[in-house]
Amino acid sequence: MRTRRAQSAYILLIVALAAACGGGNERAQLRVKPAYPLDDVLRLNHVQVIGTHNSYHRRPSVEIPGAWTDYAHPPLAEQLDAGVRSIELDVANVPQFPVQHDPFVDDRSNCTPLATCLGELEEWSDAHPGHLPIFVLIEAKDPSFLFDPVRDEWDLRAFDRLDTVIRSAMGPDNLVTPDDVRGDALTLRNAVVHRGWPRLEDVRGKFVFVLNRIALRRLYVVGHPSLEGRPMFVPAYENAPSAAFIEHDQPSRSAIGDLVDKGFIVRTRADADGREVEAEDYRRSRAAIESGAQIVSTDYLVPDLSISEYQVVLPNDRPMRCNPLNAPTRCRSSDIENARGLRRPH
């Protein structure tokens, strides 16, 4: 009898210890801080990121006089590994939308056609589901009779095909679309100015596409004044119904700051045509960063020592940070993105 009681007591002790250990594990799990504790507060426009201009570009195989082609970018996945969260791809209106700068003269690319480039972005995203939304700027290149007479002019049918390629490559669940942002607001502009952009908890691991051609904006919005049903935003004028993303290539603290304060996402450029890198002149890049523009594009995320030591980095020596103009004061760069959250956001 004593033996049975002893055995029963032993079993009860084991069960109690197991329960205690289990409870300890639950409490330990509760003590683990979330990777992104401010995701229910921070919105998409509360960030500032460094992006690459002509992200696909490789140096021409034949030297071209002048510095406007004298730069090169690594493959897209390597740029994303380095923290780039804004990519720019130039496409021509021919079958499959090849990605290139200028045909024949400056046509070397680290990815082409467009579907291949988007596939590389999607593959990287799948492996890093906690990334900040990646802006993808699509520049629809004009045809050049001199260099490539087979290119067609852009029209509504071409833009519908372009939309289809984007949706097919990325999938509907991986896009932040104008419809997502507008919701039940009367216009896209009203949504971003009065309600605001989505919170980061709702858009991590996704992509924001922008048709990066002001001249073609009016054509793309025909029948879609607030971009209803379109996957891409456009660089609109401030008072247009489609206004959400605004392009302001020449950095200006007052002009860009006013737009950011109103709720728009703004893209500006830190350098252009090789001028800043040759002179190692940081005035424009400093102005771009200080402007508060959410996207600061550069050809020189890392220095090209064959030219100079010029490169563009944010004050925290990272390619992304809390926006200095509109982010909550308690925001830290690790709240925007961090190594743990990049792979396991929850």
Short mmCIF file of C-alpha atoms in Angstrom, two decimals:
data_model
loop_
_atom_site.label_atom_id
_atom_site.label_comp_id
_atom_site.label_asym_id
_atom_site.label_seq_id
_atom_site.Cartn_x
_atom_site.Cartn_y
_atom_site.Cartn_z
CA MET A 1 0.00 0.00 0.00
CA ARG A 2 2.80 2.36 0.90
CA THR A 3 4.46 1.48 -2.38
CA ARG A 4 1.34 2.45 -4.33
CA ARG A 5 0.99 5.69 -2.39
CA ALA A 6 4.63 6.46 -2.99
CA GLN A 7 4.22 5.80 -6.69
CA SER A 8 1.11 7.99 -6.79
CA ALA A 9 2.91 10.77 -4.98
CA TYR A 10 5.82 10.49 -7.39
CA ILE A 11 3.50 10.70 -10.38
CA LEU A 12 1.72 13.73 -8.91
CA LEU A 13 5.08 15.39 -8.34
CA ILE A 14 6.09 14.82 -11.97
CA VAL A 15 2.78 16.21 -13.20
CA ALA A 16 3.11 19.26 -10.96
CA LEU A 17 6.65 19.92 -12.14
CA ALA A 18 5.60 19.57 -15.76
CA ALA A 19 2.75 21.99 -15.23
CA ALA A 20 5.07 24.44 -13.51
CA CYS A 21 7.57 24.22 -16.32
CA GLY A 22 4.83 24.67 -18.88
CA GLY A 23 3.52 27.73 -17.08
CA GLY A 24 7.03 29.11 -16.92
CA ASN A 25 7.39 28.72 -20.66
CA GLU A 26 4.11 30.55 -21.22
CA ARG A 27 5.22 33.36 -18.95
CA ALA A 28 8.58 33.49 -20.74
CA GLN A 29 6.76 33.73 -24.06
CA LEU A 30 4.71 36.59 -22.70
CA ARG A 31 7.89 38.38 -21.69
CA VAL A 32 9.31 38.27 -25.25
CA LYS A 33 8.87 41.71 -26.74
CA PRO A 34 7.24 41.97 -30.17
CA ALA A 35 9.63 42.68 -33.01
CA TYR A 36 7.73 45.83 -33.99
CA PRO A 37 5.95 47.22 -30.92
CA LEU A 38 4.85 50.44 -32.66
CA ASP A 39 3.34 48.85 -35.76
CA ASP A 40 -0.15 49.75 -34.59
CA VAL A 41 0.91 53.41 -34.33
CA LEU A 42 3.37 54.05 -37.15
CA ARG A 43 2.01 54.64 -40.64
CA LEU A 44 3.58 54.18 -44.04
CA ASN A 45 4.35 57.89 -44.39
CA HIS A 46 6.18 57.98 -41.03
CA VAL A 47 9.38 56.60 -42.57
CA GLN A 48 12.33 57.87 -44.57
CA VAL A 49 14.25 55.48 -46.82
CA ILE A 50 17.13 55.60 -49.24
CA GLY A 51 16.25 54.31 -52.68
CA THR A 52 18.28 53.63 -55.77
CA HIS A 53 17.74 55.50 -59.03
CA ASN A 54 17.62 53.24 -62.10
CA SER A 55 18.12 50.28 -59.78
CA TYR A 56 18.70 47.86 -62.68
CA HIS A 57 21.51 49.92 -64.27
CA ARG A 58 24.89 48.55 -65.29
CA ARG A 59 27.66 50.51 -66.94
CA PRO A 60 27.52 50.47 -70.74
CA SER A 61 29.87 48.05 -72.45
CA VAL A 62 31.22 50.98 -74.49
CA GLU A 63 32.37 54.12 -72.70
CA ILE A 64 30.04 57.07 -73.26
CA PRO A 65 31.36 60.62 -72.79
CA GLY A 66 29.98 62.33 -69.71
CA ALA A 67 29.01 61.01 -66.28
CA TRP A 68 25.30 60.43 -66.78
CA THR A 69 25.80 56.69 -67.43
CA ASP A 70 28.83 56.23 -65.16
CA TYR A 71 27.22 54.23 -62.36
CA ALA A 72 26.16 50.66 -61.66
CA HIS A 73 23.99 48.84 -59.14
CA PRO A 74 24.30 45.29 -57.82
CA PRO A 75 21.47 42.76 -58.32
CA LEU A 76 18.15 43.76 -56.77
CA ALA A 77 18.33 41.19 -53.97
CA GLU A 78 21.70 42.56 -52.87
CA GLN A 79 20.28 46.06 -52.77
CA LEU A 80 17.40 44.86 -50.61
CA ASP A 81 19.87 43.05 -48.33
CA ALA A 82 21.65 46.40 -47.92
CA GLY A 83 18.40 48.02 -46.78
CA VAL A 84 17.21 49.70 -49.98
CA ARG A 85 13.42 50.03 -49.81
CA SER A 86 12.76 51.98 -53.00
CA ILE A 87 13.54 50.47 -56.39
CA GLU A 88 13.24 52.15 -59.79
CA LEU A 89 12.75 50.20 -63.02
CA ASP A 90 12.53 51.71 -66.52
CA VAL A 91 10.35 49.80 -68.97
CA ALA A 92 9.75 50.13 -72.70
CA ASN A 93 6.39 49.56 -74.38
CA VAL A 94 7.32 46.49 -76.36
CA PRO A 95 6.38 42.85 -75.69
CA GLN A 96 7.38 41.67 -72.18
CA PHE A 97 8.38 45.21 -71.12
CA PRO A 98 12.20 45.02 -71.24
CA VAL A 99 13.98 46.89 -68.44
CA GLN A 100 16.66 49.24 -69.77
CA HIS A 101 17.68 52.87 -69.87
CA ASP A 102 18.27 53.55 -73.55
CA PRO A 103 18.34 50.94 -76.33
CA PHE A 104 21.68 50.18 -77.94
CA VAL A 105 23.49 53.07 -76.22
CA ASP A 106 22.79 52.33 -72.53
CA ASP A 107 20.87 49.06 -72.45
CA ARG A 108 22.70 46.87 -69.89
CA SER A 109 20.53 45.72 -67.00
CA ASN A 110 20.95 43.46 -63.99
CA CYS A 111 17.45 42.06 -64.65
CA THR A 112 15.04 42.01 -67.59
CA PRO A 113 12.23 41.78 -68.61
CA LEU A 114 9.96 43.35 -66.00
CA ALA A 115 8.40 40.06 -64.85
CA THR A 116 11.87 38.68 -64.08
CA CYS A 117 12.78 41.73 -62.00
CA LEU A 118 9.52 41.54 -60.08
CA GLY A 119 10.07 37.84 -59.51
CA GLU A 120 13.41 38.62 -57.85
CA LEU A 121 11.74 41.16 -55.58
CA GLU A 122 8.97 38.72 -54.66
CA GLU A 123 11.44 35.92 -53.90
CA TRP A 124 13.40 38.17 -51.55
CA SER A 125 10.20 39.33 -49.88
CA ASP A 126 9.05 35.76 -49.24
CA ALA A 127 12.28 35.14 -47.33
CA HIS A 128 11.95 38.40 -45.35
CA PRO A 129 8.23 38.80 -44.54
CA GLY A 130 8.78 41.51 -41.94
CA HIS A 131 10.30 44.05 -44.30
CA LEU A 132 9.09 47.60 -44.57
CA PRO A 133 6.91 48.03 -47.68
CA ILE A 134 9.10 48.36 -50.75
CA PHE A 135 8.35 51.19 -53.15
CA VAL A 136 8.72 50.16 -56.80
CA LEU A 137 8.84 53.11 -59.18
CA ILE A 138 8.04 52.13 -62.76
CA GLU A 139 9.23 54.65 -65.34
CA ALA A 140 7.47 54.20 -68.66
CA LYS A 141 10.13 55.18 -71.18
CA ASP A 142 9.24 57.21 -74.27
CA PRO A 143 10.00 55.71 -77.67
CA SER A 144 13.08 57.03 -79.43
CA PHE A 145 12.92 57.15 -83.21
CA LEU A 146 16.66 57.71 -83.31
CA PHE A 147 17.70 54.74 -81.14
CA ASP A 148 14.76 52.32 -81.23
CA PRO A 149 11.96 52.94 -83.72
CA VAL A 150 10.16 49.70 -82.74
CA ARG A 151 9.10 51.05 -79.36
CA ASP A 152 5.43 52.02 -79.23
CA GLU A 153 3.84 55.04 -77.63
CA TRP A 154 2.10 54.39 -74.34
CA ASP A 155 -1.68 54.11 -74.46
CA LEU A 156 -4.46 52.73 -72.23
CA ARG A 157 -4.10 49.24 -73.65
CA ALA A 158 -0.38 49.23 -72.85
CA PHE A 159 -1.03 50.38 -69.29
CA ASP A 160 -3.64 47.67 -68.84
CA ARG A 161 -1.03 45.11 -69.92
CA LEU A 162 1.49 46.63 -67.53
CA ASP A 163 -1.03 46.41 -64.68
CA THR A 164 -1.61 42.75 -65.50
CA VAL A 165 2.11 41.94 -65.36
CA ILE A 166 2.40 43.61 -61.94
CA ARG A 167 -0.63 41.84 -60.48
CA SER A 168 0.45 38.48 -61.89
CA ALA A 169 4.03 38.74 -60.64
CA MET A 170 3.26 40.04 -57.14
CA GLY A 171 -0.15 38.58 -56.31
CA PRO A 172 -3.05 40.65 -54.93
CA ASP A 173 -2.18 40.09 -51.27
CA ASN A 174 1.32 41.55 -51.67
CA LEU A 175 0.30 44.94 -53.03
CA VAL A 176 -0.67 48.18 -51.30
CA THR A 177 -3.02 49.64 -53.90
CA PRO A 178 -4.76 53.00 -54.22
CA ASP A 179 -8.03 51.21 -53.40
CA ASP A 180 -6.51 49.93 -50.14
CA VAL A 181 -5.50 53.43 -49.13
CA ARG A 182 -8.64 55.19 -50.29
CA GLY A 183 -11.10 52.83 -48.61
CA ASP A 184 -14.49 54.52 -48.40
CA ALA A 185 -13.12 58.06 -48.85
CA LEU A 186 -14.46 60.12 -51.74
CA THR A 187 -11.00 60.51 -53.31
CA LEU A 188 -7.51 59.15 -52.75
CA ARG A 189 -6.36 62.62 -51.78
CA ASN A 190 -9.04 62.92 -49.11
CA ALA A 191 -7.99 59.59 -47.65
CA VAL A 192 -4.30 60.42 -47.18
CA VAL A 193 -4.90 64.01 -46.03
CA HIS A 194 -7.73 63.36 -43.58
CA ARG A 195 -7.43 59.72 -42.52
CA GLY A 196 -3.82 58.89 -43.28
CA TRP A 197 -1.84 56.05 -44.82
CA PRO A 198 -2.20 52.46 -43.58
CA ARG A 199 -0.47 51.43 -40.36
CA LEU A 200 2.68 49.36 -40.72
CA GLU A 201 1.00 46.35 -39.10
CA ASP A 202 -1.25 46.15 -42.16
CA VAL A 203 1.38 46.58 -44.88
CA ARG A 204 4.58 44.83 -43.81
CA GLY A 205 5.94 42.49 -46.43
CA LYS A 206 4.11 44.29 -49.25
CA PHE A 207 4.94 46.49 -52.24
CA VAL A 208 3.83 49.97 -53.29
CA PHE A 209 3.99 50.54 -57.05
CA VAL A 210 4.19 54.01 -58.57
CA LEU A 211 3.98 54.96 -62.24
CA ASN A 212 6.93 57.32 -62.19
CA ARG A 213 6.06 59.52 -65.15
CA ILE A 214 4.29 62.83 -64.54
CA ALA A 215 3.75 63.31 -68.27
CA LEU A 216 1.77 60.05 -68.50
CA ARG A 217 -0.25 60.53 -65.33
CA ARG A 218 -3.28 61.95 -67.12
CA LEU A 219 -3.48 58.97 -69.44
CA TYR A 220 -3.22 56.40 -66.63
CA VAL A 221 -6.06 57.99 -64.63
CA VAL A 222 -8.52 58.15 -67.56
CA GLY A 223 -11.63 56.44 -66.19
CA HIS A 224 -9.85 56.08 -62.82
CA PRO A 225 -9.71 59.59 -61.32
CA SER A 226 -8.75 58.25 -57.88
CA LEU A 227 -6.95 55.28 -59.43
CA GLU A 228 -9.89 52.97 -58.82
CA GLY A 229 -8.92 49.46 -59.78
CA ARG A 230 -5.35 50.41 -60.66
CA PRO A 231 -2.38 48.74 -58.88
CA MET A 232 -0.09 51.77 -59.19
CA PHE A 233 -0.08 55.22 -57.66
CA VAL A 234 0.95 58.21 -59.79
CA PRO A 235 3.08 61.30 -59.09
CA ALA A 236 0.13 63.66 -58.90
CA TYR A 237 -0.30 67.37 -58.37
CA GLU A 238 -1.20 68.25 -54.81
CA ASN A 239 -4.89 69.03 -55.39
CA ALA A 240 -5.68 66.21 -57.83
CA PRO A 241 -8.14 63.48 -56.72
CA SER A 242 -5.33 60.95 -57.32
CA ALA A 243 -2.84 62.84 -55.10
CA ALA A 244 -1.09 60.61 -52.58
CA PHE A 245 2.44 60.27 -53.96
CA ILE A 246 4.24 63.41 -55.12
CA GLU A 247 7.52 63.67 -56.99
CA HIS A 248 9.74 66.63 -56.11
CA ASP A 249 13.13 65.80 -57.59
CA GLN A 250 14.80 69.07 -56.58
CA PRO A 251 15.04 68.96 -52.78
CA SER A 252 13.46 71.87 -50.92
CA ARG A 253 12.91 71.84 -47.17
CA SER A 254 9.99 74.26 -47.27
CA ALA A 255 8.15 72.83 -50.28
CA ILE A 256 8.65 69.17 -49.44
CA GLY A 257 8.11 69.72 -45.73
CA ASP A 258 4.73 71.28 -46.44
CA LEU A 259 3.68 68.29 -48.53
CA VAL A 260 4.86 65.81 -45.89
CA ASP A 261 2.99 67.72 -43.18
CA LYS A 262 -0.20 67.43 -45.24
CA GLY A 263 0.10 63.65 -45.40
CA PHE A 264 1.62 63.01 -48.83
CA ILE A 265 4.49 60.64 -49.56
CA VAL A 266 7.24 62.49 -51.44
CA ARG A 267 10.17 61.28 -53.48
CA THR A 268 13.21 63.47 -54.11
CA ARG A 269 16.69 62.91 -55.53
CA ALA A 270 20.02 63.26 -53.73
CA ASP A 271 22.03 63.44 -56.95
CA ALA A 272 21.58 63.52 -60.71
CA ASP A 273 23.64 62.99 -63.86
CA GLY A 274 26.86 62.39 -61.97
CA ARG A 275 27.38 66.02 -60.97
CA GLU A 276 27.51 65.48 -57.21
CA VAL A 277 29.71 62.39 -57.30
CA GLU A 278 32.34 63.99 -59.54
CA ALA A 279 32.56 67.09 -57.34
CA GLU A 280 32.03 65.06 -54.14
CA ASP A 281 29.38 67.65 -53.34
CA TYR A 282 26.98 66.71 -50.52
CA ARG A 283 24.83 69.85 -50.50
CA ARG A 284 22.01 68.34 -52.53
CA SER A 285 21.96 65.04 -50.62
CA ARG A 286 21.89 66.86 -47.28
CA ALA A 287 19.02 69.02 -48.50
CA ALA A 288 17.15 65.93 -49.71
CA ILE A 289 17.52 64.13 -46.39
CA GLU A 290 16.66 67.18 -44.31
CA SER A 291 13.58 67.88 -46.44
CA GLY A 292 11.72 65.01 -44.82
CA ALA A 293 10.89 63.36 -48.14
CA GLN A 294 10.01 59.75 -47.46
CA ILE A 295 12.07 58.50 -50.42
CA VAL A 296 15.54 59.87 -51.17
CA SER A 297 16.87 58.34 -54.40
CA THR A 298 20.56 58.09 -55.28
CA ASP A 299 22.89 56.46 -57.77
CA TYR A 300 25.46 55.96 -55.02
CA LEU A 301 24.23 53.96 -52.04
CA VAL A 302 27.86 52.88 -51.74
CA PRO A 303 30.82 54.90 -53.02
CA ASP A 304 32.34 54.25 -56.42
CA LEU A 305 35.99 54.76 -55.55
CA SER A 306 36.93 54.95 -59.20
CA ILE A 307 35.20 58.35 -59.19
CA SER A 308 35.13 59.62 -55.58
CA GLU A 309 34.10 58.69 -52.04
CA TYR A 310 30.64 60.20 -52.50
CA GLN A 311 27.75 58.15 -51.12
CA VAL A 312 24.34 58.83 -49.59
CA VAL A 313 23.48 57.62 -46.10
CA LEU A 314 21.02 58.80 -43.47
CA PRO A 315 22.24 60.37 -40.20
CA ASN A 316 21.85 57.03 -38.38
CA ASP A 317 24.17 55.36 -40.93
CA ARG A 318 21.28 53.16 -42.02
CA PRO A 319 19.25 53.30 -45.24
CA MET A 320 15.99 53.83 -43.32
CA ARG A 321 14.79 55.69 -40.26
CA CYS A 322 11.79 57.34 -38.61
CA ASN A 323 10.77 60.38 -40.62
CA PRO A 324 12.26 63.47 -38.94
CA LEU A 325 9.19 65.60 -39.69
CA ASN A 326 6.14 63.53 -38.88
CA ALA A 327 7.02 60.31 -37.04
CA PRO A 328 6.02 60.04 -33.35
CA THR A 329 8.83 61.14 -31.06
CA ARG A 330 9.13 57.70 -29.46
CA CYS A 331 9.85 56.08 -32.84
CA ARG A 332 13.28 54.48 -33.20
CA SER A 333 14.95 53.10 -36.32
CA SER A 334 14.50 49.58 -34.96
CA ASP A 335 10.74 50.18 -34.95
CA ILE A 336 10.90 50.70 -38.71
CA GLU A 337 12.82 47.50 -39.36
CA ASN A 338 15.22 45.25 -37.47
CA ALA A 339 17.06 41.98 -38.05
CA ARG A 340 14.79 39.85 -35.85
CA GLY A 341 11.57 41.26 -37.25
CA LEU A 342 12.77 41.06 -40.83
CA ARG A 343 12.38 37.29 -40.84
CA ARG A 344 9.86 36.86 -38.01
CA PRO A 345 7.66 39.96 -37.72
CA HIS A 346 5.27 38.40 -35.19
#
